[in-house]
Short mmCIF file of C-alpha atoms and ligand atoms in Angstrom, two decimals:
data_model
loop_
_atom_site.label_atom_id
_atom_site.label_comp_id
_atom_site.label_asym_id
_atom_site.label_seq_id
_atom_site.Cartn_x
_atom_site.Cartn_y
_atom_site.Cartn_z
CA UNK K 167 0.00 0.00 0.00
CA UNK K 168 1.50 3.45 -0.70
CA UNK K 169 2.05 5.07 2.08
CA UNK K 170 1.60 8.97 0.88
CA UNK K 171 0.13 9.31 -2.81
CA UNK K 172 -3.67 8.87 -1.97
CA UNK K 173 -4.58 11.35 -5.31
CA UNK K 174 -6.08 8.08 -6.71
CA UNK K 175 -8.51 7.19 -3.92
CA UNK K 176 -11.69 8.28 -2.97
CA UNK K 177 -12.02 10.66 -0.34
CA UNK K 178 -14.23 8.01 1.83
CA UNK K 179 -10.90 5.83 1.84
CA UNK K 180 -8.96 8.04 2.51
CA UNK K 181 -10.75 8.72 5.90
CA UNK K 182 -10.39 5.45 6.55
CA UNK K 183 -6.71 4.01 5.58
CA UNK K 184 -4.19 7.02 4.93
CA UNK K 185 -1.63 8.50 7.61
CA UNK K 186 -1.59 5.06 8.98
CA UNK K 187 2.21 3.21 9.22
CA UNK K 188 1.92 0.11 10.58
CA UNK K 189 4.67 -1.22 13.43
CA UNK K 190 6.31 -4.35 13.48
CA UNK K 191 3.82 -5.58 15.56
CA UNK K 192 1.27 -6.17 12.15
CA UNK K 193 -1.63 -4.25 14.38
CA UNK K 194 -5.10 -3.22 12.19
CA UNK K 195 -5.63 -0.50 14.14
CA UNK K 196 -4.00 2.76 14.58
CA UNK K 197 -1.56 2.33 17.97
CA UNK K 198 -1.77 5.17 20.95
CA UNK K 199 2.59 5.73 21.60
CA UNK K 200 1.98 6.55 24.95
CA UNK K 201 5.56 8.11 25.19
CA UNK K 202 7.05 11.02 25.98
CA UNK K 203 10.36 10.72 24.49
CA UNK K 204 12.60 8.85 22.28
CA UNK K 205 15.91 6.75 22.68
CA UNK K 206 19.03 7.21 19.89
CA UNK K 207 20.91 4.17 18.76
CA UNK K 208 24.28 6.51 19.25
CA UNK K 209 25.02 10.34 20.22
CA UNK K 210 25.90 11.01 16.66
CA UNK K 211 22.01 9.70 15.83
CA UNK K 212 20.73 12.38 18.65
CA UNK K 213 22.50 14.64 17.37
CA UNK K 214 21.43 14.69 13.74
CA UNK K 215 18.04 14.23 14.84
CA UNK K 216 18.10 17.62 16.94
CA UNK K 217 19.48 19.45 14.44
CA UNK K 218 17.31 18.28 11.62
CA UNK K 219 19.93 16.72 9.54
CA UNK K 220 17.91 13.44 10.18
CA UNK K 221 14.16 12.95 10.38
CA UNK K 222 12.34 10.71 13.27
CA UNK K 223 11.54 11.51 16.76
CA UNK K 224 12.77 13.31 19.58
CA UNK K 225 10.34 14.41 21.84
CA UNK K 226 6.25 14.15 21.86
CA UNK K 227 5.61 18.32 22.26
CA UNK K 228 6.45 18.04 18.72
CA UNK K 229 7.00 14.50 17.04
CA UNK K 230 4.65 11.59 17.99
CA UNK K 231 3.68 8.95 15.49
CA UNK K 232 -0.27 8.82 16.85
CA UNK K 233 -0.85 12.73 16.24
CA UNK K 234 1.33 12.42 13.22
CA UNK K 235 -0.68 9.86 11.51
CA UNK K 236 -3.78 12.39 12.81
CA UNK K 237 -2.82 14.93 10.88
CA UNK K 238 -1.45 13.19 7.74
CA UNK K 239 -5.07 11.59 7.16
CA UNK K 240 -6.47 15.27 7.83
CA UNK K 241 -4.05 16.69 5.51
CA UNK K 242 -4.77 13.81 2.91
CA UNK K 243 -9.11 15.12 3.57
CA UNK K 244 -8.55 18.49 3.32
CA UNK K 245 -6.51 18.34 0.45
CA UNK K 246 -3.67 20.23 2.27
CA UNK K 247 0.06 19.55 2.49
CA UNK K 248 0.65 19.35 5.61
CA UNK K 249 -1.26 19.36 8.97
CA UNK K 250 -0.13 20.57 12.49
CA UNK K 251 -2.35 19.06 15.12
CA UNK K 252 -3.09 20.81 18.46
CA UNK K 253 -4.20 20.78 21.86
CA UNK K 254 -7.45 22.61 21.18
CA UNK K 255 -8.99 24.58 18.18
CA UNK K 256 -8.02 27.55 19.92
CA UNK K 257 -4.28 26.18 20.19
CA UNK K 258 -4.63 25.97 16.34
CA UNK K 259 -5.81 29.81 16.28
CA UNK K 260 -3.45 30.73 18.34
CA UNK K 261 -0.44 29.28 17.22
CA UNK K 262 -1.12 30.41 13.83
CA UNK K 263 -1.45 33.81 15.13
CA UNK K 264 2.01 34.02 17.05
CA UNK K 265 3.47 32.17 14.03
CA UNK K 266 2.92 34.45 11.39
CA UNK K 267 2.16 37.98 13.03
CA UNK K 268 4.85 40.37 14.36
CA UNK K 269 4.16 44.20 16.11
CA UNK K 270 2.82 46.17 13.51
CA UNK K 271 0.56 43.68 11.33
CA UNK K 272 -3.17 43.57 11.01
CA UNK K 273 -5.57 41.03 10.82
CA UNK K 274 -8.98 41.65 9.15
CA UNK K 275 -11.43 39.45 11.46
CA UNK K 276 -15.03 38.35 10.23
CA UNK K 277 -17.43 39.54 12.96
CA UNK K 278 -19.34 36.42 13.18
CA UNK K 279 -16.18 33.77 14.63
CA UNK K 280 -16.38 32.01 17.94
CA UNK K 281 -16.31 34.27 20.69
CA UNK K 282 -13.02 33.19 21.92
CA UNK K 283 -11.47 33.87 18.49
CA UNK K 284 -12.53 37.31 18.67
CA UNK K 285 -11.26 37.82 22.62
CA UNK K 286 -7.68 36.32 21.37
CA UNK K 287 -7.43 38.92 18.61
CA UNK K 288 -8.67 41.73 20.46
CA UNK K 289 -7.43 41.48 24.17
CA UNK K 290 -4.45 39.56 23.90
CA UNK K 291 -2.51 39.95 20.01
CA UNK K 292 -3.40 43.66 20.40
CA UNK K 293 -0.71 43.96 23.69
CA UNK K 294 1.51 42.68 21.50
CA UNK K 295 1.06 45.38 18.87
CA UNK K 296 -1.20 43.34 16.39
CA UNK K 297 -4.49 45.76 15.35
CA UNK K 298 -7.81 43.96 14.20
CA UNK K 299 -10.55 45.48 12.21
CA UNK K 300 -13.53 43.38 12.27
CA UNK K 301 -15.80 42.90 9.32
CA UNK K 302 -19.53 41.92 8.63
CA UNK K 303 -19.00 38.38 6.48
CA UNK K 304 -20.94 38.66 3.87
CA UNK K 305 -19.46 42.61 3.23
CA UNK K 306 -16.90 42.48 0.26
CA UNK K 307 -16.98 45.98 0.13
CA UNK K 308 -15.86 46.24 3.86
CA UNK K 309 -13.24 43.28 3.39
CA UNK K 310 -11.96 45.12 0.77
CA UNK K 311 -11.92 48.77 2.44
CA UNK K 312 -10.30 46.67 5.92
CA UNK K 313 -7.21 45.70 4.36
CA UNK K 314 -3.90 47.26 4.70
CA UNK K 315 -0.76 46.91 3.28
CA UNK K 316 0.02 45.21 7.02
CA UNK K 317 -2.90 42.79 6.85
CA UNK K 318 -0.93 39.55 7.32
CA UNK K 319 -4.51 37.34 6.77
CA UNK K 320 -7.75 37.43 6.91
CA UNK K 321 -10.06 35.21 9.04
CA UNK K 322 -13.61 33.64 8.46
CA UNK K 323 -15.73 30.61 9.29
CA UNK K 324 -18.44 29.77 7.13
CA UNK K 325 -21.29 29.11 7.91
CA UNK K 326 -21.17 31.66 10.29
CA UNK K 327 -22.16 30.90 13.69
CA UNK K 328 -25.36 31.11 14.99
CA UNK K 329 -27.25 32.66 12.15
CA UNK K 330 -25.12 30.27 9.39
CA UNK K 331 -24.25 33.11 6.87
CA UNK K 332 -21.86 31.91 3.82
CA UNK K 333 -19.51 34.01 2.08
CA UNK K 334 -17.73 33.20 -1.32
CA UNK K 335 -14.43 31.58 -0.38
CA UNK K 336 -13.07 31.78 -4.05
CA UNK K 337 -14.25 35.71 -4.08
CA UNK K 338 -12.50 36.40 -0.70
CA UNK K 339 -9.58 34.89 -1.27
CA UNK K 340 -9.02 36.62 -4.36
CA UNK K 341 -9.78 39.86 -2.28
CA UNK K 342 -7.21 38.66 0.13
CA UNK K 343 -4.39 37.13 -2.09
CA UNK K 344 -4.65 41.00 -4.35
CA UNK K 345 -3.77 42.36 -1.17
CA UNK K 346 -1.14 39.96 -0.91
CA UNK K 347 -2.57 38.67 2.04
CA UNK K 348 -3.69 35.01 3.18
CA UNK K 349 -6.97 33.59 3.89
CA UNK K 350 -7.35 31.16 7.08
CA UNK K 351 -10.76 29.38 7.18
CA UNK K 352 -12.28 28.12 10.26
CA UNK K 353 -13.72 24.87 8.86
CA UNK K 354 -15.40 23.20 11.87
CA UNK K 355 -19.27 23.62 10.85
CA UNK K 356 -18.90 21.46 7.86
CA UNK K 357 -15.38 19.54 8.09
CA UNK K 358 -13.67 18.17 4.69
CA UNK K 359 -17.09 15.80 4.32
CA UNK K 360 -18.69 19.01 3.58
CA UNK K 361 -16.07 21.74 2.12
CA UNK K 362 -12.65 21.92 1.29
CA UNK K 363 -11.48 25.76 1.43
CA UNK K 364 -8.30 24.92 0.30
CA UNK K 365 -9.72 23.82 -2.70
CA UNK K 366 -11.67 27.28 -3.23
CA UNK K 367 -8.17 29.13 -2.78
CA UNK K 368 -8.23 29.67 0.98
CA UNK K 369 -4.59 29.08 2.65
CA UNK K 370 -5.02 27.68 5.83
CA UNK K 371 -7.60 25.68 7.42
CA UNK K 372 -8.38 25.52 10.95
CA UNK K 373 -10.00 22.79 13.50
CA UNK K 374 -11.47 22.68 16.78
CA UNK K 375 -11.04 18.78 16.21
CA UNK K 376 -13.78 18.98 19.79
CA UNK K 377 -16.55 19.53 17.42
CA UNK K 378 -17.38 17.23 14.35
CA UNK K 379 -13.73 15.35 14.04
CA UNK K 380 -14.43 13.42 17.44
CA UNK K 381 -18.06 13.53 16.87
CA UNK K 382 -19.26 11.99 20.10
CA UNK K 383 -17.39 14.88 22.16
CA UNK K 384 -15.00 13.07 24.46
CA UNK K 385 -11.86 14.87 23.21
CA UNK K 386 -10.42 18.57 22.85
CA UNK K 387 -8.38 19.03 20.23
CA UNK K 388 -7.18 21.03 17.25
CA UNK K 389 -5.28 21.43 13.57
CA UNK K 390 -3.92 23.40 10.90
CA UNK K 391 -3.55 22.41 7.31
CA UNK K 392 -1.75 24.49 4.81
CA UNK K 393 1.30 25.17 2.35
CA UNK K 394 3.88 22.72 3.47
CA UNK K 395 6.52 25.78 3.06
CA UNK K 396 4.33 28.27 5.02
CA UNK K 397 3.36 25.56 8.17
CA UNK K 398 6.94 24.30 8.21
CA UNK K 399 8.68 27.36 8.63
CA UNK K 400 6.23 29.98 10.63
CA UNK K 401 4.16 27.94 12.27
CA UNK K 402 5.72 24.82 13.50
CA UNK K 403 8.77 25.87 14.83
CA UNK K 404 6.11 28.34 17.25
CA UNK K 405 4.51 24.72 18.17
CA UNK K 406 7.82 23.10 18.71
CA UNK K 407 9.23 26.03 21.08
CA UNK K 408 5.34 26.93 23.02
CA UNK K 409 3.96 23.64 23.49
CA UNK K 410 0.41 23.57 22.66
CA UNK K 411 0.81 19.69 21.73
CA UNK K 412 -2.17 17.10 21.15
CA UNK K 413 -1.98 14.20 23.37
CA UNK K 414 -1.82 11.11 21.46
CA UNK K 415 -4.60 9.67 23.57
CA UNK K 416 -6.56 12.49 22.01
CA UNK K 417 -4.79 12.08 18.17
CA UNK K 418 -6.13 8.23 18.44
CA UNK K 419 -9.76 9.44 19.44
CA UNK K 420 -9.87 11.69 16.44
CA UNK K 421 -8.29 8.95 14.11
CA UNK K 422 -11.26 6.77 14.72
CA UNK K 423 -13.67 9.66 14.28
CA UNK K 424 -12.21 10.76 11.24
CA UNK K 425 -12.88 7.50 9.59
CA UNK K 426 -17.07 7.56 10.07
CA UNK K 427 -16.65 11.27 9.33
CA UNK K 428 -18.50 11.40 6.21
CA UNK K 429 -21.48 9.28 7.08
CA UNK K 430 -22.02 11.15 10.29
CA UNK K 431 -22.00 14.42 8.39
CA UNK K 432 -24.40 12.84 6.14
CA UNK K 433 -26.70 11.88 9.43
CA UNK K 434 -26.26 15.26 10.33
CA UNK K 435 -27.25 17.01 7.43
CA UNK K 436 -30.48 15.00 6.91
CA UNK K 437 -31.52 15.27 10.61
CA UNK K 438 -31.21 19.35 10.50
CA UNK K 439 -32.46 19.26 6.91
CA UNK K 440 -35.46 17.90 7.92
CA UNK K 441 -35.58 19.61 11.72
CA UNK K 442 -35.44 23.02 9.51
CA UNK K 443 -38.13 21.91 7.07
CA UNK K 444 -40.45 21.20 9.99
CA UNK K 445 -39.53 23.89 11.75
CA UNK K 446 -40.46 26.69 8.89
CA UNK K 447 -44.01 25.16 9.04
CA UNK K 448 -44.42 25.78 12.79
CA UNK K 449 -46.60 28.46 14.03
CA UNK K 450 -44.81 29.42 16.63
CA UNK K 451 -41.00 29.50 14.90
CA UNK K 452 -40.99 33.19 12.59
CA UNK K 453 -38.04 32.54 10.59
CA UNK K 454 -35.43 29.93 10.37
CA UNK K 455 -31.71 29.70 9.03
CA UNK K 456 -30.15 27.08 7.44
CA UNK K 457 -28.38 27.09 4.41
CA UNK K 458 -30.08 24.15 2.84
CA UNK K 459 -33.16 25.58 3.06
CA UNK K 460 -34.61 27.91 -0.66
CA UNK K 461 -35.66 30.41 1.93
CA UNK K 462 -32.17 30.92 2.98
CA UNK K 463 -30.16 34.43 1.57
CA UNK K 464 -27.02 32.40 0.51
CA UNK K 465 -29.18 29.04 -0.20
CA UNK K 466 -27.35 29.00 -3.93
CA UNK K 467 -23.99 29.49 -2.78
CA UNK K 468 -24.21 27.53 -0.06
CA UNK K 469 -25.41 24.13 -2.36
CA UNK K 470 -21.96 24.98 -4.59
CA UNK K 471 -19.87 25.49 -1.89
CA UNK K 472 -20.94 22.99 0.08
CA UNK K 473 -22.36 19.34 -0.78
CA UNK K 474 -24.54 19.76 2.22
CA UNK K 475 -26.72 22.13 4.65
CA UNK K 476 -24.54 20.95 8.26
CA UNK K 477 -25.54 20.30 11.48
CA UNK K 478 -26.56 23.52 12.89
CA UNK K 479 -30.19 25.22 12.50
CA UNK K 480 -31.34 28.30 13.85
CA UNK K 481 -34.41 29.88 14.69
CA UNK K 482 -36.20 33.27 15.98
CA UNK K 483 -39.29 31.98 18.23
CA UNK K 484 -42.08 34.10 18.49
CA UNK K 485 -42.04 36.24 21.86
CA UNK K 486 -38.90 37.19 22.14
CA UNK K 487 -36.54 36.06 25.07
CA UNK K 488 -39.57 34.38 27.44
CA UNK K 489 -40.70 32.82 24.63
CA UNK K 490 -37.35 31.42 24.06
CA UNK K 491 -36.48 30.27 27.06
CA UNK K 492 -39.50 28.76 27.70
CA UNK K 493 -38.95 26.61 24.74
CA UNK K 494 -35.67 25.41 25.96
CA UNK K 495 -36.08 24.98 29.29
CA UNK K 496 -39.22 22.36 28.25
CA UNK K 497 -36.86 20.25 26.38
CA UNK K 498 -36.70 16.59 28.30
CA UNK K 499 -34.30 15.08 25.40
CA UNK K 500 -32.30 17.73 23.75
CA UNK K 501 -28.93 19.07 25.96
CA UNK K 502 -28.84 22.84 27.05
CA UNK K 503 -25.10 23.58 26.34
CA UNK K 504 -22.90 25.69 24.15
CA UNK K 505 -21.02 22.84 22.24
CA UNK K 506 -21.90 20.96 19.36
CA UNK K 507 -20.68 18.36 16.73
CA UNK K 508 -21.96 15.58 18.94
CA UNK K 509 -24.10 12.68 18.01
CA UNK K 510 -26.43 14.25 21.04
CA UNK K 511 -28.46 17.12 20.01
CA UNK K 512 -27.55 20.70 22.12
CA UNK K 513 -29.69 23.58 22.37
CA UNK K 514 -28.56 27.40 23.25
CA UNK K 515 -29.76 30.62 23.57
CA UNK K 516 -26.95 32.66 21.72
CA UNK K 517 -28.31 36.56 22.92
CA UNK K 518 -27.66 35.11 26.89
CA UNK K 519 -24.76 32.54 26.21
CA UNK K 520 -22.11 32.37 23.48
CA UNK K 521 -23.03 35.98 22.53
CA UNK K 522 -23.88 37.36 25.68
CA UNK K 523 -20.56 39.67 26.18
CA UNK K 524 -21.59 41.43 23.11
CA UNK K 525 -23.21 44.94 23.96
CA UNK K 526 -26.83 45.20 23.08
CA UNK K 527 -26.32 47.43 19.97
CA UNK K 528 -23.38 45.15 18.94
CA UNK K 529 -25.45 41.98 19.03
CA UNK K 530 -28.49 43.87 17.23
CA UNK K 531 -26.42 44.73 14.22
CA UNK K 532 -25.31 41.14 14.09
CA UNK K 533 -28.45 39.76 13.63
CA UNK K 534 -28.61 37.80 16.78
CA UNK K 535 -32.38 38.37 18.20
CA UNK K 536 -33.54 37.56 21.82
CA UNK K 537 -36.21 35.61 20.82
CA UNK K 538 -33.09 33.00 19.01
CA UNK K 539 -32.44 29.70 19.36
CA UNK K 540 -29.70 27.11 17.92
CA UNK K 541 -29.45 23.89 17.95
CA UNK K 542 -26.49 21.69 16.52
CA UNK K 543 -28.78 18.55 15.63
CA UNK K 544 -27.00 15.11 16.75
CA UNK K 545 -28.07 11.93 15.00
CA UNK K 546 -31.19 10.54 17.67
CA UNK K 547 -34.63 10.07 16.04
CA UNK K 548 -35.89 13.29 14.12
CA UNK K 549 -39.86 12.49 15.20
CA UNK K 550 -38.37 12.67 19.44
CA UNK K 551 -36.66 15.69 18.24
CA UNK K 552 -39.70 17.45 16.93
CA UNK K 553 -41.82 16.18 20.24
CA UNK K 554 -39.35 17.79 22.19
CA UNK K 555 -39.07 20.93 20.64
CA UNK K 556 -42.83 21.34 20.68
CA UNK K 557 -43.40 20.58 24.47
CA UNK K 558 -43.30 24.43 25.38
CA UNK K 559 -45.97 24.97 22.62
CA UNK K 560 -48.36 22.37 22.16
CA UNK K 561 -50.26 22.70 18.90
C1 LIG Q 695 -15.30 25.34 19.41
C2 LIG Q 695 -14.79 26.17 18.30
C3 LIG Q 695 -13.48 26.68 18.32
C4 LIG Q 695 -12.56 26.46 19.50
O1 LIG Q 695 -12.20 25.12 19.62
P1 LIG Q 695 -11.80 24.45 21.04
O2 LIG Q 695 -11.45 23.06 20.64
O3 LIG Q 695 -12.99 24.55 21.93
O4 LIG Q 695 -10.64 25.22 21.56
C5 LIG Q 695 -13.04 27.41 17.24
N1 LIG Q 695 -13.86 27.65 16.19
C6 LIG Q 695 -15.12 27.18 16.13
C7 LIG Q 695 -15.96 27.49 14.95
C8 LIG Q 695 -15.64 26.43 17.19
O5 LIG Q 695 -16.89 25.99 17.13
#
């Protein structure tokens, strides 16, 4: 079996059989090296090993043969060089941001990221001298008036979360690469099973590997894929020297999720497809977002970008916050919590929880209502879904 061409196979197989070197030992499975370190046959062998002149391991911050066979199958998916796992998505934010930025640069910043992405741009890179200008997603026109002759990258995820906006990676990233910028794409709504960004002419993907990779959310975790030039020499020499390392107990986890990957997307998408359907017929739901629903503003876009709708549906109830909140707190089967990506379906009020820090006015202009609701749909039964979103108003 070749071990690192895998242009010929299916992207199904690939899940499923590359990054995988097989030990002595003959084992099927992926191993866990539970190790820290590494022993040299001779000093001479340590030595070229430290100072590069040799491949192979030295010490698990930065070589292990678990993570490494993690992120050679998520390279392989995403259709990227060369992958960098991490100890958490935001390890993977992070450590692309102190790789590549230095006093002085800018980062244009799409206003609808995870709410720790925007707190690590704008409380902690700016003491270090690193300005952010944050931008309305689907606003070319304001992408394009944001960037500077400093802006070292730009940074999306789409769909946007909660209200799952979609913007045009191919369009940005020309935007971006004119400016001789790059373009880093958070890809953890829809995962390689659903969109490839690197494909569309984004340079860097991101992971919170927490989310869909593990898919029954036992594990934290992260990754970058990129440019094997551009990860080798900015970013993983930061990763080598600050630590944020994925434990290989973790890399083994997301192995074995990575293989199922695209049928559980597949689950996914035709549980919220169908959640969202229902949903717009409901008297008591006004509007609902999804993107593989007509009604939706990017619904066109979406079905080219994407090859399906995700996981995650939102949707303004009638009656603002009460009205809300009563509909939530009725649930029996569905989890109230923030996370998502898990075969168990979670339910949050964004205007009191993910987006709560954002000022009134702030969370107004994005879009985020009181009376909203999102749920990232798991994979139980759709009809005890529907029963359980209707106990707070029975028809
Ligand atoms: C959860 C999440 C992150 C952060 O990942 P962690 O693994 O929790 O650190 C980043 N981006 C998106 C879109 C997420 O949903």
């Amino acid at each position: 079996m070749s071990e690192d061409d895998w242009s010929d196979y299916g992207q199904d197989t690939r899940a499923i059989r590359a990054g995988q070197r097989r030990t002595r030992e003959q084992e099927h499975s992926d191993p866990i090296f539970a190790t820290s370190s590494y022993v040299f046959s001779s000093a001479a062998e340590a030595a070229d090993r430290f100072s590069g002149k040799q491949p192979g391991n030295i010490y698990s911050r930065f070589t292990n043969p678990t993570v490494r066979a993690f992120e050679e199958r998520l390279a392989v998916m995403e259709g990227g060089q060369r992958c960098i796992a991490t100890a958490s998505g935001m390890a993977a934010i992070a450590s692309v941001a102190f790789g590549l930025l230095k006093a002085g640069d800018h980062v244009a910043c799409s206003r609808g990221v995870f709410g720790n992405t925007t707190l690590l741009f704008q409380n902690y890179l700016a003491k270090f001298g690193v300005a952010t200008t944050f931008v309305n997603l689907t606003d070319y026109r304001g992408w394009e008036s944001a960037l500077q002759p400093d802006t070292r990258f730009l940074f999306l995820e789409t769909p946007s979360n909660p209200l799952t906006e979609i913007v045009d990676i191919a369009r940005l990233a020309a935007i971006a690469h004119r400016n001789g910028s790059l373009l880093i794409v958070d890809n953890c709504f829809c995962t390689p099973a659903l969109q490839q960004p690197l494909a569309l002419g984004a340079d860097i993907v991101i992971h919170s590997a927490t989310k869909y990779l593990d898919g029954q959310g036992r594990c934290v975790g992260g990754a970058i894929v990129g440019p094997n030039e551009l990860l080798e020499k900015e970013i993983y020499p930061f990763l080598r020297t600050g630590g944020p390392a994925m434990s290989p107990f973790n890399a083994w986890v997301f192995l074995k999720g990575l293989e199922t990957l695209s049928l559980r997307m597949r689950a996914h998408c035709d549980n919220a497809g169908a959640l969202a359907r229902w949903l717009e017929t409901r008297p008591w739901v006004e509007r609902v977002y999804y993107p593989g629903l007509i009604s939706h503003a990017q619904h066109e876009l979406a079905m080219k970008q994407q090859s399906g709708g995700g996981g995650i549906v939102s949707f303004d109830v009638r009656g603002g916050r009460d009205a809300a909140w009563k509909l939530i707190d009725a649930t029996r089967l569905l989890s109230i919590t923030a996370n998502l990506g898990d075969t168990k379906t979670t339910i949050t009020h964004p205007a009191t929880t993910t987006h709560g820090r954002l000022g009134d006015a702030e969370r107004a202009a994005a879009g985020i209502g009181d009376g909203l609701v999102r749920v990232a749909v798991g994979l139980e039964d759709l009809g005890d879904l529907q029963r359980d979103l209707s106990r707070a108003f029975p028809e």
